Amino acid sequence: MRARIYRPAPSAMQSGTARSKTWILEFEPESSGSIDPLMGWTGASDTRNQVRLEFGSREDAVSYARSKGVAFRESSPNERKPILRKRGYGENFAHDRKESWTH
């Protein structure tokens, strides 16, 4: 039973930093899934791959895994520089703009 601790990347449709502060603990699958011959659904006997725990910090996730005796590996997140403007989004529509606005 091995787990992976990581911070998920924001979706491609998200430019903000919402939901980027949580850390996830997921168990790695121990065996591949089997395909049901009648319906074609994928199934597995291991239900730990359905467990996804969210933590507020990396330290909380690591201490939880250590207290439960779960082997884990950490993935460090790729940090990106936030896009901040002096006057925010409203700067796009400012009437006192010094230079011309183009698309």
PDB file of N, CA and C in Angstrom:
ATOM      1  N   MET A   1       0.857  -1.169   0.000  1.00  0.00           N
ATOM      2  CA  MET A   1       0.000   0.000   0.000  1.00  0.00           C
ATOM      3  C   MET A   1       0.905   1.235   0.000  1.00  0.00           C
ATOM      4  N   ARG A   2       0.927   1.922  -1.105  1.00  0.00           N
ATOM      5  CA  ARG A   2       1.747   3.116  -1.264  1.00  0.00           C
ATOM      6  C   ARG A   2       0.846   4.265  -1.689  1.00  0.00           C
ATOM      7  N   ALA A   3       1.159   5.446  -1.204  1.00  0.00           N
ATOM      8  CA  ALA A   3       0.342   6.618  -1.512  1.00  0.00           C
ATOM      9  C   ALA A   3       1.195   7.682  -2.183  1.00  0.00           C
ATOM     10  N   ARG A   4       0.520   8.615  -2.811  1.00  0.00           N
ATOM     11  CA  ARG A   4       1.176   9.740  -3.460  1.00  0.00           C
ATOM     12  C   ARG A   4       0.604  11.016  -2.873  1.00  0.00           C
ATOM     13  N   ILE A   5       1.482  11.922  -2.461  1.00  0.00           N
ATOM     14  CA  ILE A   5       1.075  13.203  -1.898  1.00  0.00           C
ATOM     15  C   ILE A   5       1.494  14.284  -2.888  1.00  0.00           C
ATOM     16  N   TYR A   6       0.534  15.096  -3.314  1.00  0.00           N
ATOM     17  CA  TYR A   6       0.832  16.133  -4.297  1.00  0.00           C
ATOM     18  C   TYR A   6      -0.158  17.278  -4.170  1.00  0.00           C
ATOM     19  N   ARG A   7       0.181  18.389  -4.800  1.00  0.00           N
ATOM     20  CA  ARG A   7      -0.745  19.515  -4.901  1.00  0.00           C
ATOM     21  C   ARG A   7      -1.184  19.604  -6.340  1.00  0.00           C
ATOM     22  N   PRO A   8      -2.492  19.490  -6.618  1.00  0.00           N
ATOM     23  CA  PRO A   8      -2.952  19.450  -8.006  1.00  0.00           C
ATOM     24  C   PRO A   8      -2.754  20.777  -8.718  1.00  0.00           C
ATOM     25  N   ALA A   9      -2.522  20.687 -10.004  1.00  0.00           N
ATOM     26  CA  ALA A   9      -2.388  21.875 -10.834  1.00  0.00           C
ATOM     27  C   ALA A   9      -3.769  22.429 -11.142  1.00  0.00           C
ATOM     28  N   PRO A  10      -3.865  23.737 -11.357  1.00  0.00           N
ATOM     29  CA  PRO A  10      -5.168  24.286 -11.737  1.00  0.00           C
ATOM     30  C   PRO A  10      -5.565  23.814 -13.127  1.00  0.00           C
ATOM     31  N   SER A  11      -6.847  23.815 -13.375  1.00  0.00           N
ATOM     32  CA  SER A  11      -7.320  23.378 -14.682  1.00  0.00           C
ATOM     33  C   SER A  11      -6.947  24.403 -15.748  1.00  0.00           C
ATOM     34  N   ALA A  12      -7.038  24.019 -16.978  1.00  0.00           N
ATOM     35  CA  ALA A  12      -6.700  24.924 -18.070  1.00  0.00           C
ATOM     36  C   ALA A  12      -7.691  26.079 -18.168  1.00  0.00           C
ATOM     37  N   MET A  13      -8.868  25.916 -17.628  1.00  0.00           N
ATOM     38  CA  MET A  13      -9.881  26.960 -17.679  1.00  0.00           C
ATOM     39  C   MET A  13      -9.790  27.905 -16.492  1.00  0.00           C
ATOM     40  N   GLN A  14      -8.800  27.734 -15.645  1.00  0.00           N
ATOM     41  CA  GLN A  14      -8.702  28.506 -14.416  1.00  0.00           C
ATOM     42  C   GLN A  14      -7.428  29.326 -14.428  1.00  0.00           C
ATOM     43  N   SER A  15      -7.539  30.629 -14.322  1.00  0.00           N
ATOM     44  CA  SER A  15      -6.354  31.467 -14.280  1.00  0.00           C
ATOM     45  C   SER A  15      -6.053  31.945 -12.871  1.00  0.00           C
ATOM     46  N   GLY A  16      -6.979  31.781 -11.961  1.00  0.00           N
ATOM     47  CA  GLY A  16      -6.786  32.226 -10.589  1.00  0.00           C
ATOM     48  C   GLY A  16      -6.089  31.184  -9.742  1.00  0.00           C
ATOM     49  N   THR A  17      -6.057  31.425  -8.443  1.00  0.00           N
ATOM     50  CA  THR A  17      -5.376  30.516  -7.520  1.00  0.00           C
ATOM     51  C   THR A  17      -6.351  29.750  -6.628  1.00  0.00           C
ATOM     52  N   ALA A  18      -7.635  29.752  -6.958  1.00  0.00           N
ATOM     53  CA  ALA A  18      -8.618  29.020  -6.159  1.00  0.00           C
ATOM     54  C   ALA A  18      -8.357  27.523  -6.239  1.00  0.00           C
ATOM     55  N   ARG A  19      -8.574  26.842  -5.158  1.00  0.00           N
ATOM     56  CA  ARG A  19      -8.389  25.392  -5.034  1.00  0.00           C
ATOM     57  C   ARG A  19      -6.966  24.941  -5.370  1.00  0.00           C
ATOM     58  N   SER A  20      -5.998  25.823  -5.198  1.00  0.00           N
ATOM     59  CA  SER A  20      -4.619  25.442  -5.468  1.00  0.00           C
ATOM     60  C   SER A  20      -3.807  25.341  -4.190  1.00  0.00           C
ATOM     61  N   LYS A  21      -4.445  25.488  -3.056  1.00  0.00           N
ATOM     62  CA  LYS A  21      -3.739  25.442  -1.782  1.00  0.00           C
ATOM     63  C   LYS A  21      -3.837  24.079  -1.103  1.00  0.00           C
ATOM     64  N   THR A  22      -4.715  23.214  -1.562  1.00  0.00           N
ATOM     65  CA  THR A  22      -4.903  21.923  -0.901  1.00  0.00           C
ATOM     66  C   THR A  22      -3.885  20.901  -1.394  1.00  0.00           C
ATOM     67  N   TRP A  23      -3.582  19.966  -0.537  1.00  0.00           N
ATOM     68  CA  TRP A  23      -2.697  18.848  -0.854  1.00  0.00           C
ATOM     69  C   TRP A  23      -3.526  17.580  -0.863  1.00  0.00           C
ATOM     70  N   ILE A  24      -3.248  16.679  -1.788  1.00  0.00           N
ATOM     71  CA  ILE A  24      -4.028  15.463  -1.997  1.00  0.00           C
ATOM     72  C   ILE A  24      -3.184  14.250  -1.638  1.00  0.00           C
ATOM     73  N   LEU A  25      -3.788  13.292  -0.951  1.00  0.00           N
ATOM     74  CA  LEU A  25      -3.180  11.989  -0.698  1.00  0.00           C
ATOM     75  C   LEU A  25      -4.032  10.959  -1.421  1.00  0.00           C
ATOM     76  N   GLU A  26      -3.447  10.288  -2.414  1.00  0.00           N
ATOM     77  CA  GLU A  26      -4.132   9.237  -3.171  1.00  0.00           C
ATOM     78  C   GLU A  26      -3.312   7.964  -3.097  1.00  0.00           C
ATOM     79  N   PHE A  27      -3.990   6.851  -3.027  1.00  0.00           N
ATOM     80  CA  PHE A  27      -3.308   5.555  -3.025  1.00  0.00           C
ATOM     81  C   PHE A  27      -3.059   5.106  -4.455  1.00  0.00           C
ATOM     82  N   GLU A  28      -1.883   4.580  -4.693  1.00  0.00           N
ATOM     83  CA  GLU A  28      -1.539   4.072  -6.018  1.00  0.00           C
ATOM     84  C   GLU A  28      -2.140   2.681  -6.182  1.00  0.00           C
ATOM     85  N   PRO A  29      -2.620   2.341  -7.369  1.00  0.00           N
ATOM     86  CA  PRO A  29      -3.226   1.019  -7.580  1.00  0.00           C
ATOM     87  C   PRO A  29      -2.172  -0.087  -7.471  1.00  0.00           C
ATOM     88  N   GLU A  30      -2.550  -1.175  -6.797  1.00  0.00           N
ATOM     89  CA  GLU A  30      -1.626  -2.299  -6.639  1.00  0.00           C
ATOM     90  C   GLU A  30      -1.730  -3.293  -7.783  1.00  0.00           C
ATOM     91  N   SER A  31      -2.858  -3.292  -8.464  1.00  0.00           N
ATOM     92  CA  SER A  31      -3.021  -4.199  -9.594  1.00  0.00           C
ATOM     93  C   SER A  31      -3.843  -3.488 -10.671  1.00  0.00           C
ATOM     94  N   SER A  32      -3.708  -3.965 -11.876  1.00  0.00           N
ATOM     95  CA  SER A  32      -4.489  -3.357 -12.954  1.00  0.00           C
ATOM     96  C   SER A  32      -5.941  -3.832 -12.866  1.00  0.00           C
ATOM     97  N   GLY A  33      -6.811  -3.052 -13.442  1.00  0.00           N
ATOM     98  CA  GLY A  33      -8.226  -3.399 -13.405  1.00  0.00           C
ATOM     99  C   GLY A  33      -8.565  -4.529 -14.360  1.00  0.00           C
ATOM    100  N   SER A  34      -9.680  -5.167 -14.100  1.00  0.00           N
ATOM    101  CA  SER A  34     -10.150  -6.243 -14.976  1.00  0.00           C
ATOM    102  C   SER A  34     -11.384  -5.745 -15.732  1.00  0.00           C
ATOM    103  N   ILE A  35     -11.547  -6.217 -16.938  1.00  0.00           N
ATOM    104  CA  ILE A  35     -12.672  -5.799 -17.767  1.00  0.00           C
ATOM    105  C   ILE A  35     -13.760  -6.861 -17.702  1.00  0.00           C
ATOM    106  N   ASP A  36     -14.969  -6.420 -17.394  1.00  0.00           N
ATOM    107  CA  ASP A  36     -16.108  -7.317 -17.344  1.00  0.00           C
ATOM    108  C   ASP A  36     -16.439  -7.755 -18.769  1.00  0.00           C
ATOM    109  N   PRO A  37     -16.500  -9.070 -19.050  1.00  0.00           N
ATOM    110  CA  PRO A  37     -16.720  -9.509 -20.423  1.00  0.00           C
ATOM    111  C   PRO A  37     -18.114  -9.185 -20.961  1.00  0.00           C
ATOM    112  N   LEU A  38     -19.111  -9.099 -20.098  1.00  0.00           N
ATOM    113  CA  LEU A  38     -20.467  -8.859 -20.558  1.00  0.00           C
ATOM    114  C   LEU A  38     -20.727  -7.380 -20.842  1.00  0.00           C
ATOM    115  N   MET A  39     -20.416  -6.513 -19.869  1.00  0.00           N
ATOM    116  CA  MET A  39     -20.732  -5.096 -19.998  1.00  0.00           C
ATOM    117  C   MET A  39     -19.563  -4.252 -20.499  1.00  0.00           C
ATOM    118  N   GLY A  40     -18.340  -4.741 -20.334  1.00  0.00           N
ATOM    119  CA  GLY A  40     -17.181  -3.982 -20.766  1.00  0.00           C
ATOM    120  C   GLY A  40     -16.711  -2.953 -19.760  1.00  0.00           C
ATOM    121  N   TRP A  41     -17.275  -2.995 -18.538  1.00  0.00           N
ATOM    122  CA  TRP A  41     -16.862  -2.054 -17.511  1.00  0.00           C
ATOM    123  C   TRP A  41     -15.530  -2.481 -16.930  1.00  0.00           C
ATOM    124  N   THR A  42     -14.775  -1.515 -16.456  1.00  0.00           N
ATOM    125  CA  THR A  42     -13.511  -1.811 -15.793  1.00  0.00           C
ATOM    126  C   THR A  42     -13.767  -1.880 -14.298  1.00  0.00           C
ATOM    127  N   GLY A  43     -13.284  -2.920 -13.676  1.00  0.00           N
ATOM    128  CA  GLY A  43     -13.452  -3.092 -12.243  1.00  0.00           C
ATOM    129  C   GLY A  43     -12.148  -3.498 -11.597  1.00  0.00           C
ATOM    130  N   ALA A  44     -12.106  -3.411 -10.292  1.00  0.00           N
ATOM    131  CA  ALA A  44     -10.912  -3.807  -9.539  1.00  0.00           C
ATOM    132  C   ALA A  44     -11.346  -4.307  -8.173  1.00  0.00           C
ATOM    133  N   SER A  45     -10.557  -5.182  -7.605  1.00  0.00           N
ATOM    134  CA  SER A  45     -10.866  -5.689  -6.273  1.00  0.00           C
ATOM    135  C   SER A  45     -10.315  -4.769  -5.188  1.00  0.00           C
ATOM    136  N   ASP A  46      -9.396  -3.888  -5.551  1.00  0.00           N
ATOM    137  CA  ASP A  46      -8.795  -2.959  -4.603  1.00  0.00           C
ATOM    138  C   ASP A  46      -9.604  -1.663  -4.595  1.00  0.00           C
ATOM    139  N   THR A  47     -10.207  -1.327  -3.455  1.00  0.00           N
ATOM    140  CA  THR A  47     -11.034  -0.129  -3.380  1.00  0.00           C
ATOM    141  C   THR A  47     -10.271   1.096  -2.873  1.00  0.00           C
ATOM    142  N   ARG A  48      -8.998   0.931  -2.559  1.00  0.00           N
ATOM    143  CA  ARG A  48      -8.231   2.076  -2.062  1.00  0.00           C
ATOM    144  C   ARG A  48      -7.986   3.120  -3.154  1.00  0.00           C
ATOM    145  N   ASN A  49      -8.067   2.738  -4.413  1.00  0.00           N
ATOM    146  CA  ASN A  49      -7.850   3.724  -5.465  1.00  0.00           C
ATOM    147  C   ASN A  49      -9.017   4.706  -5.571  1.00  0.00           C
ATOM    148  N   GLN A  50     -10.095   4.469  -4.831  1.00  0.00           N
ATOM    149  CA  GLN A  50     -11.225   5.396  -4.805  1.00  0.00           C
ATOM    150  C   GLN A  50     -11.077   6.441  -3.708  1.00  0.00           C
ATOM    151  N   VAL A  51     -10.086   6.262  -2.825  1.00  0.00           N
ATOM    152  CA  VAL A  51      -9.895   7.164  -1.695  1.00  0.00           C
ATOM    153  C   VAL A  51      -9.024   8.331  -2.124  1.00  0.00           C
ATOM    154  N   ARG A  52      -9.517   9.529  -1.854  1.00  0.00           N
ATOM    155  CA  ARG A  52      -8.763  10.754  -2.149  1.00  0.00           C
ATOM    156  C   ARG A  52      -8.968  11.699  -0.975  1.00  0.00           C
ATOM    157  N   LEU A  53      -7.905  11.906  -0.195  1.00  0.00           N
ATOM    158  CA  LEU A  53      -7.981  12.746   0.995  1.00  0.00           C
ATOM    159  C   LEU A  53      -7.371  14.106   0.709  1.00  0.00           C
ATOM    160  N   GLU A  54      -8.018  15.168   1.179  1.00  0.00           N
ATOM    161  CA  GLU A  54      -7.530  16.526   0.993  1.00  0.00           C
ATOM    162  C   GLU A  54      -7.041  17.069   2.321  1.00  0.00           C
ATOM    163  N   PHE A  55      -5.901  17.764   2.276  1.00  0.00           N
ATOM    164  CA  PHE A  55      -5.302  18.355   3.465  1.00  0.00           C
ATOM    165  C   PHE A  55      -4.982  19.813   3.185  1.00  0.00           C
ATOM    166  N   GLY A  56      -4.927  20.612   4.251  1.00  0.00           N
ATOM    167  CA  GLY A  56      -4.644  22.026   4.109  1.00  0.00           C
ATOM    168  C   GLY A  56      -3.177  22.336   3.871  1.00  0.00           C
ATOM    169  N   SER A  57      -2.284  21.435   4.267  1.00  0.00           N
ATOM    170  CA  SER A  57      -0.856  21.675   4.075  1.00  0.00           C
ATOM    171  C   SER A  57      -0.146  20.348   3.812  1.00  0.00           C
ATOM    172  N   ARG A  58       1.065  20.458   3.305  1.00  0.00           N
ATOM    173  CA  ARG A  58       1.869  19.262   3.023  1.00  0.00           C
ATOM    174  C   ARG A  58       2.224  18.547   4.316  1.00  0.00           C
ATOM    175  N   GLU A  59       2.514  19.310   5.362  1.00  0.00           N
ATOM    176  CA  GLU A  59       2.886  18.711   6.650  1.00  0.00           C
ATOM    177  C   GLU A  59       1.747  17.880   7.225  1.00  0.00           C
ATOM    178  N   ASP A  60       0.509  18.336   7.063  1.00  0.00           N
ATOM    179  CA  ASP A  60      -0.641  17.571   7.551  1.00  0.00           C
ATOM    180  C   ASP A  60      -0.764  16.240   6.812  1.00  0.00           C
ATOM    181  N   ALA A  61      -0.577  16.262   5.506  1.00  0.00           N
ATOM    182  CA  ALA A  61      -0.677  15.034   4.715  1.00  0.00           C
ATOM    183  C   ALA A  61       0.435  14.060   5.076  1.00  0.00           C
ATOM    184  N   VAL A  62       1.651  14.565   5.261  1.00  0.00           N
ATOM    185  CA  VAL A  62       2.783  13.696   5.612  1.00  0.00           C
ATOM    186  C   VAL A  62       2.601  13.112   7.006  1.00  0.00           C
ATOM    187  N   SER A  63       2.159  13.922   7.962  1.00  0.00           N
ATOM    188  CA  SER A  63       1.968  13.401   9.323  1.00  0.00           C
ATOM    189  C   SER A  63       0.838  12.372   9.364  1.00  0.00           C
ATOM    190  N   TYR A  64      -0.212  12.554   8.559  1.00  0.00           N
ATOM    191  CA  TYR A  64      -1.288  11.565   8.494  1.00  0.00           C
ATOM    192  C   TYR A  64      -0.764  10.237   7.954  1.00  0.00           C
ATOM    193  N   ALA A  65       0.004  10.301   6.872  1.00  0.00           N
ATOM    194  CA  ALA A  65       0.537   9.075   6.269  1.00  0.00           C
ATOM    195  C   ALA A  65       1.481   8.367   7.237  1.00  0.00           C
ATOM    196  N   ARG A  66       2.303   9.120   7.943  1.00  0.00           N
ATOM    197  CA  ARG A  66       3.223   8.491   8.911  1.00  0.00           C
ATOM    198  C   ARG A  66       2.480   7.899  10.099  1.00  0.00           C
ATOM    199  N   SER A  67       1.413   8.571  10.558  1.00  0.00           N
ATOM    200  CA  SER A  67       0.677   8.050  11.711  1.00  0.00           C
ATOM    201  C   SER A  67      -0.081   6.767  11.365  1.00  0.00           C
ATOM    202  N   LYS A  68      -0.494   6.621  10.104  1.00  0.00           N
ATOM    203  CA  LYS A  68      -1.208   5.412   9.680  1.00  0.00           C
ATOM    204  C   LYS A  68      -0.269   4.341   9.138  1.00  0.00           C
ATOM    205  N   GLY A  69       1.034   4.634   9.051  1.00  0.00           N
ATOM    206  CA  GLY A  69       1.994   3.650   8.559  1.00  0.00           C
ATOM    207  C   GLY A  69       1.926   3.419   7.061  1.00  0.00           C
ATOM    208  N   VAL A  70       1.585   4.450   6.322  1.00  0.00           N
ATOM    209  CA  VAL A  70       1.446   4.346   4.868  1.00  0.00           C
ATOM    210  C   VAL A  70       2.731   4.843   4.212  1.00  0.00           C
ATOM    211  N   ALA A  71       3.305   4.022   3.355  1.00  0.00           N
ATOM    212  CA  ALA A  71       4.462   4.464   2.586  1.00  0.00           C
ATOM    213  C   ALA A  71       3.979   5.477   1.550  1.00  0.00           C
ATOM    214  N   PHE A  72       4.738   6.532   1.346  1.00  0.00           N
ATOM    215  CA  PHE A  72       4.291   7.575   0.437  1.00  0.00           C
ATOM    216  C   PHE A  72       5.476   8.166  -0.308  1.00  0.00           C
ATOM    217  N   ARG A  73       5.134   8.854  -1.387  1.00  0.00           N
ATOM    218  CA  ARG A  73       6.118   9.654  -2.112  1.00  0.00           C
ATOM    219  C   ARG A  73       5.493  11.006  -2.373  1.00  0.00           C
ATOM    220  N   GLU A  74       6.327  12.035  -2.287  1.00  0.00           N
ATOM    221  CA  GLU A  74       5.848  13.400  -2.473  1.00  0.00           C
ATOM    222  C   GLU A  74       6.205  13.909  -3.848  1.00  0.00           C
ATOM    223  N   SER A  75       5.318  14.686  -4.403  1.00  0.00           N
ATOM    224  CA  SER A  75       5.589  15.381  -5.655  1.00  0.00           C
ATOM    225  C   SER A  75       5.543  16.866  -5.352  1.00  0.00           C
ATOM    226  N   SER A  76       6.638  17.556  -5.613  1.00  0.00           N
ATOM    227  CA  SER A  76       6.662  18.988  -5.333  1.00  0.00           C
ATOM    228  C   SER A  76       5.941  19.726  -6.459  1.00  0.00           C
ATOM    229  N   PRO A  77       5.164  20.740  -6.112  1.00  0.00           N
ATOM    230  CA  PRO A  77       4.402  21.458  -7.137  1.00  0.00           C
ATOM    231  C   PRO A  77       5.296  22.401  -7.923  1.00  0.00           C
ATOM    232  N   ASN A  78       4.920  22.651  -9.156  1.00  0.00           N
ATOM    233  CA  ASN A  78       5.583  23.656  -9.969  1.00  0.00           C
ATOM    234  C   ASN A  78       4.920  24.991  -9.675  1.00  0.00           C
ATOM    235  N   GLU A  79       5.658  25.866  -9.036  1.00  0.00           N
ATOM    236  CA  GLU A  79       5.119  27.173  -8.675  1.00  0.00           C
ATOM    237  C   GLU A  79       5.121  28.084  -9.898  1.00  0.00           C
ATOM    238  N   ARG A  80       4.093  28.901 -10.008  1.00  0.00           N
ATOM    239  CA  ARG A  80       4.066  29.872 -11.086  1.00  0.00           C
ATOM    240  C   ARG A  80       3.897  31.251 -10.480  1.00  0.00           C
ATOM    241  N   LYS A  81       4.420  32.217 -11.183  1.00  0.00           N
ATOM    242  CA  LYS A  81       4.344  33.582 -10.720  1.00  0.00           C
ATOM    243  C   LYS A  81       2.926  34.103 -10.938  1.00  0.00           C
ATOM    244  N   PRO A  82       2.300  34.660  -9.904  1.00  0.00           N
ATOM    245  CA  PRO A  82       0.939  35.167 -10.097  1.00  0.00           C
ATOM    246  C   PRO A  82       0.936  36.393 -11.012  1.00  0.00           C
ATOM    247  N   ILE A  83      -0.127  36.527 -11.770  1.00  0.00           N
ATOM    248  CA  ILE A  83      -0.284  37.659 -12.675  1.00  0.00           C
ATOM    249  C   ILE A  83      -1.033  38.754 -11.922  1.00  0.00           C
ATOM    250  N   LEU A  84      -0.303  39.794 -11.549  1.00  0.00           N
ATOM    251  CA  LEU A  84      -0.902  40.891 -10.786  1.00  0.00           C
ATOM    252  C   LEU A  84      -0.732  42.187 -11.555  1.00  0.00           C
ATOM    253  N   ARG A  85      -1.798  42.945 -11.617  1.00  0.00           N
ATOM    254  CA  ARG A  85      -1.755  44.259 -12.240  1.00  0.00           C
ATOM    255  C   ARG A  85      -1.918  45.308 -11.150  1.00  0.00           C
ATOM    256  N   LYS A  86      -1.440  46.506 -11.431  1.00  0.00           N
ATOM    257  CA  LYS A  86      -1.530  47.565 -10.423  1.00  0.00           C
ATOM    258  C   LYS A  86      -2.975  47.859 -10.049  1.00  0.00           C
ATOM    259  N   ARG A  87      -3.830  47.970 -11.052  1.00  0.00           N
ATOM    260  CA  ARG A  87      -5.218  48.353 -10.796  1.00  0.00           C
ATOM    261  C   ARG A  87      -6.189  47.209 -11.030  1.00  0.00           C
ATOM    262  N   GLY A  88      -5.691  46.009 -11.241  1.00  0.00           N
ATOM    263  CA  GLY A  88      -6.560  44.857 -11.395  1.00  0.00           C
ATOM    264  C   GLY A  88      -7.184  44.737 -12.769  1.00  0.00           C
ATOM    265  N   TYR A  89      -8.260  43.979 -12.834  1.00  0.00           N
ATOM    266  CA  TYR A  89      -8.934  43.698 -14.102  1.00  0.00           C
ATOM    267  C   TYR A  89      -9.548  44.953 -14.706  1.00  0.00           C
ATOM    268  N   GLY A  90      -9.984  45.874 -13.872  1.00  0.00           N
ATOM    269  CA  GLY A  90     -10.606  47.098 -14.353  1.00  0.00           C
ATOM    270  C   GLY A  90      -9.665  47.963 -15.164  1.00  0.00           C
ATOM    271  N   GLU A  91      -8.367  47.711 -15.071  1.00  0.00           N
ATOM    272  CA  GLU A  91      -7.388  48.460 -15.852  1.00  0.00           C
ATOM    273  C   GLU A  91      -7.612  48.272 -17.355  1.00  0.00           C
ATOM    274  N   ASN A  92      -8.170  47.155 -17.748  1.00  0.00           N
ATOM    275  CA  ASN A  92      -8.454  46.909 -19.163  1.00  0.00           C
ATOM    276  C   ASN A  92      -9.455  47.916 -19.736  1.00  0.00           C
ATOM    277  N   PHE A  93     -10.323  48.455 -18.898  1.00  0.00           N
ATOM    278  CA  PHE A  93     -11.399  49.320 -19.356  1.00  0.00           C
ATOM    279  C   PHE A  93     -11.250  50.755 -18.842  1.00  0.00           C
ATOM    280  N   ALA A  94     -10.068  51.139 -18.424  1.00  0.00           N
ATOM    281  CA  ALA A  94      -9.847  52.456 -17.839  1.00  0.00           C
ATOM    282  C   ALA A  94      -9.985  53.553 -18.899  1.00  0.00           C
ATOM    283  N   HIS A  95     -10.590  54.684 -18.512  1.00  0.00           N
ATOM    284  CA  HIS A  95     -10.753  55.821 -19.408  1.00  0.00           C
ATOM    285  C   HIS A  95      -9.529  56.723 -19.394  1.00  0.00           C
ATOM    286  N   ASP A  96      -8.723  56.638 -18.368  1.00  0.00           N
ATOM    287  CA  ASP A  96      -7.545  57.500 -18.258  1.00  0.00           C
ATOM    288  C   ASP A  96      -6.278  56.790 -18.735  1.00  0.00           C
ATOM    289  N   ARG A  97      -6.430  55.897 -19.678  1.00  0.00           N
ATOM    290  CA  ARG A  97      -5.304  55.121 -20.198  1.00  0.00           C
ATOM    291  C   ARG A  97      -4.344  56.046 -20.952  1.00  0.00           C
ATOM    292  N   LYS A  98      -3.041  55.883 -20.687  1.00  0.00           N
ATOM    293  CA  LYS A  98      -2.034  56.740 -21.311  1.00  0.00           C
ATOM    294  C   LYS A  98      -1.674  56.297 -22.733  1.00  0.00           C
ATOM    295  N   GLU A  99      -1.631  54.999 -22.953  1.00  0.00           N
ATOM    296  CA  GLU A  99      -1.308  54.490 -24.289  1.00  0.00           C
ATOM    297  C   GLU A  99      -2.571  53.892 -24.912  1.00  0.00           C
ATOM    298  N   SER A 100      -2.525  53.687 -26.211  1.00  0.00           N
ATOM    299  CA  SER A 100      -3.705  53.153 -26.904  1.00  0.00           C
ATOM    300  C   SER A 100      -3.862  51.670 -26.575  1.00  0.00           C
ATOM    301  N   TRP A 101      -5.103  51.231 -26.565  1.00  0.00           N
ATOM    302  CA  TRP A 101      -5.429  49.848 -26.228  1.00  0.00           C
ATOM    303  C   TRP A 101      -5.670  49.077 -27.524  1.00  0.00           C
ATOM    304  N   THR A 102      -5.028  47.946 -27.651  1.00  0.00           N
ATOM    305  CA  THR A 102      -5.214  47.101 -28.839  1.00  0.00           C
ATOM    306  C   THR A 102      -5.564  45.692 -28.397  1.00  0.00           C
ATOM    307  N   HIS A 103      -6.085  44.949 -29.316  1.00  0.00           N
ATOM    308  CA  HIS A 103      -6.409  43.556 -29.023  1.00  0.00           C
ATOM    309  C   HIS A 103      -5.183  42.752 -29.081  1.00  0.00           C
TER     310      HIS A 103
END
